[in-house]
PDB file of C-alpha atoms and ligand atoms in Angstrom:
ATOM      1  CA  UNK D   1      11.272  16.945 -14.608  1.00 83.00           C
ATOM      2  CA  UNK D   2       7.843  16.805 -13.547  1.00 95.00           C
ATOM      3  CA  UNK D   3       5.455  18.834 -15.064  1.00 98.00           C
ATOM      4  CA  UNK D   4       2.371  21.270 -13.692  1.00 98.00           C
ATOM      5  CA  UNK D   5      -0.287  19.530 -15.433  1.00 98.00           C
ATOM      6  CA  UNK D   6       1.100  15.493 -13.636  1.00 98.00           C
ATOM      7  CA  UNK D   7       1.351  17.025 -10.330  1.00 98.00           C
ATOM      8  CA  UNK D   8      -2.296  18.729 -10.373  1.00 98.00           C
ATOM      9  CA  UNK D   9      -3.577  14.877 -11.174  1.00 98.00           C
ATOM     10  CA  UNK D  10      -1.380  13.708  -8.126  1.00 98.00           C
ATOM     11  CA  UNK D  11      -2.655  16.136  -5.644  1.00 98.00           C
ATOM     12  CA  UNK D  12      -6.013  15.221  -6.973  1.00 98.00           C
ATOM     13  CA  UNK D  13      -5.288  11.317  -6.449  1.00 98.00           C
ATOM     14  CA  UNK D  14      -3.932  12.379  -2.819  1.00 98.00           C
ATOM     15  CA  UNK D  15      -7.886  13.500  -2.566  1.00 98.00           C
ATOM     16  CA  UNK D  16      -9.666  10.469  -4.106  1.00 98.00           C
ATOM     17  CA  UNK D  17      -7.021   8.426  -1.440  1.00 98.00           C
ATOM     18  CA  UNK D  18      -8.438  10.401   1.665  1.00 98.00           C
ATOM     19  CA  UNK D  19     -11.648   9.706   0.615  1.00 98.00           C
ATOM     20  CA  UNK D  20     -11.350   5.837   0.090  1.00 98.00           C
ATOM     21  CA  UNK D  21     -10.096   6.507   4.088  1.00 98.00           C
ATOM     22  CA  UNK D  22     -12.879   8.412   4.981  1.00 98.00           C
ATOM     23  CA  UNK D  23     -15.405   6.072   3.803  1.00 98.00           C
ATOM     24  CA  UNK D  24     -13.925   2.931   5.178  1.00 98.00           C
ATOM     25  CA  UNK D  25     -13.611   4.811   7.925  1.00 98.00           C
ATOM     26  CA  UNK D  26     -17.686   5.101   7.951  1.00 98.00           C
ATOM     27  CA  UNK D  27     -18.334   2.059   6.499  1.00 98.00           C
ATOM     28  CA  UNK D  28     -16.098   0.670   9.833  1.00 98.00           C
ATOM     29  CA  UNK D  29     -18.407   2.396  12.939  1.00 98.00           C
ATOM     30  CA  UNK D  30     -21.390   1.342  10.542  1.00 98.00           C
ATOM     31  CA  UNK D  31     -20.225  -2.006  10.981  1.00 97.00           C
ATOM     32  CA  UNK D  32     -19.364  -1.378  14.683  1.00 97.00           C
ATOM     33  CA  UNK D  33     -22.964  -0.558  15.608  1.00 97.00           C
ATOM     34  CA  UNK D  34     -24.180  -2.767  14.069  1.00 96.00           C
ATOM     35  CA  UNK D  35     -22.223  -5.230  16.065  1.00 95.00           C
ATOM     36  CA  UNK D  36     -19.951  -6.929  12.747  1.00 96.00           C
ATOM     37  CA  UNK D  37     -16.685  -6.254  14.608  1.00 96.00           C
ATOM     38  CA  UNK D  38     -14.780  -8.918  11.678  1.00 96.00           C
ATOM     39  CA  UNK D  39     -16.073  -6.703   8.978  1.00 97.00           C
ATOM     40  CA  UNK D  40     -15.233  -3.545  11.134  1.00 97.00           C
ATOM     41  CA  UNK D  41     -11.605  -4.737  12.040  1.00 97.00           C
ATOM     42  CA  UNK D  42     -11.432  -5.026   7.902  1.00 96.00           C
ATOM     43  CA  UNK D  43     -12.341  -1.641   7.226  1.00 97.00           C
ATOM     44  CA  UNK D  44     -10.218  -0.096  10.033  1.00 97.00           C
ATOM     45  CA  UNK D  45      -7.499  -2.313   8.529  1.00 96.00           C
ATOM     46  CA  UNK D  46      -8.727  -0.345   5.302  1.00 96.00           C
ATOM     47  CA  UNK D  47      -8.744   2.734   6.216  1.00 98.00           C
ATOM     48  CA  UNK D  48      -5.196   2.702   7.313  1.00 98.00           C
ATOM     49  CA  UNK D  49      -4.173   1.289   4.077  1.00 97.00           C
ATOM     50  CA  UNK D  50      -5.964   3.718   2.123  1.00 98.00           C
ATOM     51  CA  UNK D  51      -4.690   7.038   4.137  1.00 98.00           C
ATOM     52  CA  UNK D  52      -1.133   5.382   3.496  1.00 98.00           C
ATOM     53  CA  UNK D  53      -1.504   5.164  -0.511  1.00 98.00           C
ATOM     54  CA  UNK D  54      -2.546   9.041  -0.586  1.00 98.00           C
ATOM     55  CA  UNK D  55       0.709   9.685   1.934  1.00 98.00           C
ATOM     56  CA  UNK D  56       2.415   8.217  -0.496  1.00 98.00           C
ATOM     57  CA  UNK D  57       1.612  10.367  -3.223  1.00 98.00           C
ATOM     58  CA  UNK D  58       2.068  13.266  -1.238  1.00 98.00           C
ATOM     59  CA  UNK D  59       5.240  12.526  -0.339  1.00 98.00           C
ATOM     60  CA  UNK D  60       6.346  12.101  -4.266  1.00 98.00           C
ATOM     61  CA  UNK D  61       4.650  15.247  -5.052  1.00 98.00           C
ATOM     62  CA  UNK D  62       7.449  17.134  -2.483  1.00 98.00           C
ATOM     63  CA  UNK D  63      10.078  14.601  -3.511  1.00 98.00           C
ATOM     64  CA  UNK D  64       9.669  15.405  -7.066  1.00 97.00           C
ATOM     65  CA  UNK D  65       9.719  19.440  -6.199  1.00 97.00           C
ATOM     66  CA  UNK D  66       6.538  19.533  -6.726  1.00 97.00           C
ATOM     67  CA  UNK D  67       4.247  21.207  -3.859  1.00 97.00           C
ATOM     68  CA  UNK D  68       1.908  18.334  -2.302  1.00 98.00           C
ATOM     69  CA  UNK D  69      -1.527  20.021  -1.114  1.00 98.00           C
ATOM     70  CA  UNK D  70      -3.939  18.932   2.151  1.00 98.00           C
ATOM     71  CA  UNK D  71      -7.160  18.724   0.333  1.00 97.00           C
ATOM     72  CA  UNK D  72     -10.803  19.145   1.790  1.00 97.00           C
ATOM     73  CA  UNK D  73     -12.430  15.602   1.459  1.00 96.00           C
ATOM     74  CA  UNK D  74     -16.364  15.533   1.841  1.00 97.00           C
ATOM     75  CA  UNK D  75     -18.429  13.373   3.963  1.00 98.00           C
ATOM     76  CA  UNK D  76     -18.596   9.954   2.724  1.00 98.00           C
ATOM     77  CA  UNK D  77     -21.868   8.188   2.784  1.00 97.00           C
ATOM     78  CA  UNK D  78     -23.224   6.803   6.751  1.00 97.00           C
ATOM     79  CA  UNK D  79     -25.996   4.541   6.506  1.00 97.00           C
ATOM     80  CA  UNK D  80     -26.505   1.437   5.036  1.00 97.00           C
ATOM     81  CA  UNK D  81     -29.005  -1.311   4.634  1.00 95.00           C
ATOM     82  CA  UNK D  82     -26.516  -4.406   5.080  1.00 93.00           C
ATOM     83  CA  UNK D  83     -23.446  -5.928   4.967  1.00 94.00           C
ATOM     84  CA  UNK D  84     -24.501  -6.880   1.273  1.00 95.00           C
ATOM     85  CA  UNK D  85     -24.329  -2.733   0.770  1.00 96.00           C
ATOM     86  CA  UNK D  86     -21.177  -2.272   2.151  1.00 97.00           C
ATOM     87  CA  UNK D  87     -19.343  -4.699   0.355  1.00 97.00           C
ATOM     88  CA  UNK D  88     -20.745  -4.445  -2.993  1.00 97.00           C
ATOM     89  CA  UNK D  89     -19.644   0.001  -2.630  1.00 98.00           C
ATOM     90  CA  UNK D  90     -16.298  -1.695  -1.625  1.00 97.00           C
ATOM     91  CA  UNK D  91     -15.944  -2.856  -5.042  1.00 97.00           C
ATOM     92  CA  UNK D  92     -17.453  -0.103  -6.417  1.00 98.00           C
ATOM     93  CA  UNK D  93     -15.346   2.256  -5.217  1.00 98.00           C
ATOM     94  CA  UNK D  94     -12.059   0.234  -5.778  1.00 98.00           C
ATOM     95  CA  UNK D  95     -13.050  -0.055  -9.994  1.00 98.00           C
ATOM     96  CA  UNK D  96     -13.604   3.619 -10.237  1.00 98.00           C
ATOM     97  CA  UNK D  97     -10.234   4.595  -7.881  1.00 98.00           C
ATOM     98  CA  UNK D  98      -8.578   1.776 -10.780  1.00 98.00           C
ATOM     99  CA  UNK D  99      -9.233   4.115 -13.101  1.00 98.00           C
ATOM    100  CA  UNK D 100      -8.086   6.921 -11.766  1.00 98.00           C
ATOM    101  CA  UNK D 101      -4.747   5.461 -11.634  1.00 98.00           C
ATOM    102  CA  UNK D 102      -5.026   4.410 -14.917  1.00 98.00           C
ATOM    103  CA  UNK D 103      -5.650   7.866 -16.635  1.00 98.00           C
ATOM    104  CA  UNK D 104      -2.767   8.510 -14.453  1.00 98.00           C
ATOM    105  CA  UNK D 105      -0.457   6.345 -15.918  1.00 98.00           C
ATOM    106  CA  UNK D 106      -1.810   7.654 -19.341  1.00 98.00           C
ATOM    107  CA  UNK D 107      -0.827  10.857 -18.156  1.00 98.00           C
ATOM    108  CA  UNK D 108       2.277  10.204 -17.728  1.00 98.00           C
ATOM    109  CA  UNK D 109       3.205   7.964 -20.762  1.00 98.00           C
ATOM    110  CA  UNK D 110       1.764  11.269 -23.258  1.00 98.00           C
ATOM    111  CA  UNK D 111       4.384  13.038 -20.826  1.00 97.00           C
ATOM    112  CA  UNK D 112       7.166  10.678 -21.607  1.00 97.00           C
ATOM    113  CA  UNK D 113       7.605  10.958 -17.594  1.00 98.00           C
ATOM    114  CA  UNK D 114       8.835   7.495 -16.934  1.00 97.00           C
ATOM    115  CA  UNK D 115       9.651   8.004 -13.020  1.00 98.00           C
ATOM    116  CA  UNK D 116       5.494   8.903 -12.620  1.00 98.00           C
ATOM    117  CA  UNK D 117       4.828   5.814 -14.693  1.00 98.00           C
ATOM    118  CA  UNK D 118       7.514   4.003 -12.496  1.00 98.00           C
ATOM    119  CA  UNK D 119       5.900   5.238  -9.296  1.00 98.00           C
ATOM    120  CA  UNK D 120       2.354   4.536 -10.273  1.00 98.00           C
ATOM    121  CA  UNK D 121       2.964   0.507 -11.431  1.00 98.00           C
ATOM    122  CA  UNK D 122       3.239  -0.080  -7.839  1.00 98.00           C
ATOM    123  CA  UNK D 123      -0.505   1.407  -7.691  1.00 98.00           C
ATOM    124  CA  UNK D 124      -1.770  -0.387 -10.413  1.00 98.00           C
ATOM    125  CA  UNK D 125      -0.923  -3.159  -8.845  1.00 98.00           C
ATOM    126  CA  UNK D 126      -2.033  -2.683  -5.372  1.00 97.00           C
ATOM    127  CA  UNK D 127      -5.896  -1.860  -7.384  1.00 98.00           C
ATOM    128  CA  UNK D 128      -5.539  -5.376  -8.778  1.00 97.00           C
ATOM    129  CA  UNK D 129      -5.168  -7.368  -5.432  1.00 96.00           C
ATOM    130  CA  UNK D 130      -7.761  -4.797  -4.085  1.00 96.00           C
ATOM    131  CA  UNK D 131     -10.617  -5.238  -6.709  1.00 97.00           C
ATOM    132  CA  UNK D 132      -9.834  -9.655  -6.292  1.00 95.00           C
ATOM    133  CA  UNK D 133     -10.374  -9.075  -2.772  1.00 94.00           C
ATOM    134  CA  UNK D 134     -13.131  -7.485  -2.758  1.00 95.00           C
ATOM    135  CA  UNK D 135     -14.274  -9.211  -5.314  1.00 96.00           C
ATOM    136  CA  UNK D 136     -13.674 -12.460  -3.220  1.00 95.00           C
ATOM    137  CA  UNK D 137     -16.114 -11.174  -0.310  1.00 95.00           C
ATOM    138  CA  UNK D 138     -19.006 -10.151  -2.601  1.00 95.00           C
ATOM    139  CA  UNK D 139     -18.642 -13.463  -4.271  1.00 95.00           C
ATOM    140  CA  UNK D 140     -18.894 -15.446  -0.574  1.00 94.00           C
ATOM    141  CA  UNK D 141     -21.767 -12.829   0.433  1.00 93.00           C
ATOM    142  CA  UNK D 142     -23.460 -13.754  -3.064  1.00 93.00           C
ATOM    143  CA  UNK D 143     -23.050 -17.888  -1.438  1.00 92.00           C
ATOM    144  CA  UNK D 144     -24.167 -17.063   2.326  1.00 93.00           C
ATOM    145  CA  UNK D 145     -26.913 -14.850   0.997  1.00 88.00           C
ATOM    146  CA  UNK D 146     -28.777 -11.988   2.756  1.00 80.00           C
ATOM    147  CA  UNK D 147     -30.852 -13.181   5.985  1.00 78.00           C
ATOM    148  CA  UNK D 148     -30.174 -11.961   9.576  1.00 73.00           C
ATOM    149  CA  UNK D 149     -28.818 -15.942  10.946  1.00 81.00           C
ATOM    150  CA  UNK D 150     -26.263 -15.786   8.132  1.00 91.00           C
ATOM    151  CA  UNK D 151     -24.472 -12.997   9.271  1.00 91.00           C
ATOM    152  CA  UNK D 152     -22.420 -15.081  11.650  1.00 89.00           C
ATOM    153  CA  UNK D 153     -21.132 -16.685   8.900  1.00 91.00           C
ATOM    154  CA  UNK D 154     -20.679 -13.786   6.851  1.00 93.00           C
ATOM    155  CA  UNK D 155     -17.969 -12.473   9.345  1.00 93.00           C
ATOM    156  CA  UNK D 156     -16.185 -15.966  10.289  1.00 92.00           C
ATOM    157  CA  UNK D 157     -14.875 -15.690   6.236  1.00 93.00           C
ATOM    158  CA  UNK D 158     -14.239 -11.888   6.090  1.00 94.00           C
ATOM    159  CA  UNK D 159     -11.804 -12.723   9.446  1.00 94.00           C
ATOM    160  CA  UNK D 160     -10.240 -15.460   7.278  1.00 93.00           C
ATOM    161  CA  UNK D 161      -9.804 -12.890   4.136  1.00 91.00           C
ATOM    162  CA  UNK D 162      -8.645 -10.106   6.584  1.00 89.00           C
ATOM    163  CA  UNK D 163      -6.018 -12.390   7.619  1.00 88.00           C
ATOM    164  CA  UNK D 164      -5.763 -13.161   4.196  1.00 82.00           C
ATOM    165  CA  UNK D 165      -5.318  -9.794   2.811  1.00 77.00           C
ATOM    166  CA  UNK D 166      -2.957  -8.629   6.146  1.00 67.00           C
ATOM    167  CA  UNK D 167      -0.444 -11.560   5.414  1.00 70.00           C
ATOM    168  CA  UNK D 168      -0.127 -10.313   1.434  1.00 65.00           C
ATOM    169  CA  UNK D 169      -0.344  -7.128   2.495  1.00 60.00           C
ATOM    170  CA  UNK D 170       2.834  -7.662   4.348  1.00 56.00           C
ATOM    171  CA  UNK D 171       5.374  -9.385   2.454  1.00 54.00           C
TER     172      UNK D 171
HETATM  173 FE1  LIG U 201      -5.895   3.477  -2.286  1.00 55.72          FE
HETATM  174 FE2  LIG U 201      -7.628   0.915  -2.693  1.00 55.72          FE
HETATM  175  O1  LIG U 201      -7.085   2.959  -4.047  1.00 55.72           O
END
């Protein structure tokens, strides 16, 4: 039996996941505008992934006899100083999302809700992978540096990471 408190917390996480989707969509659009098409493609892909995370929780709540609520989503930022800022923000955002997932796991354990705890373990692993991917991007960006002529090399590296992340998520 899932508690009202757990359902409310999961509904809140739907909002976090859909906000993440919109945040990455906004970043993708900024990259597109700047001609950074590989970074844009990577972030469009991430928009889809985050939407699917939100829907995964959405369906789980209803399967468990709860009521999934379509959230209102605040507008994400749409201007960025640089591609470095975009990826620094993605990393910080994923760290924040991991904290939220861990709070949900803590609540499920406190409530002896083993089904929800089990359901959430997929997200625990997903967050570990996402943090690792964004951390890798930040390390590469740091190595390449932030001169305007370095954007070409950044785009090449993002394409490689994007291909790898896509292969991993389809395995
Ligand atoms: Fe679904 Fe990357 O948080």
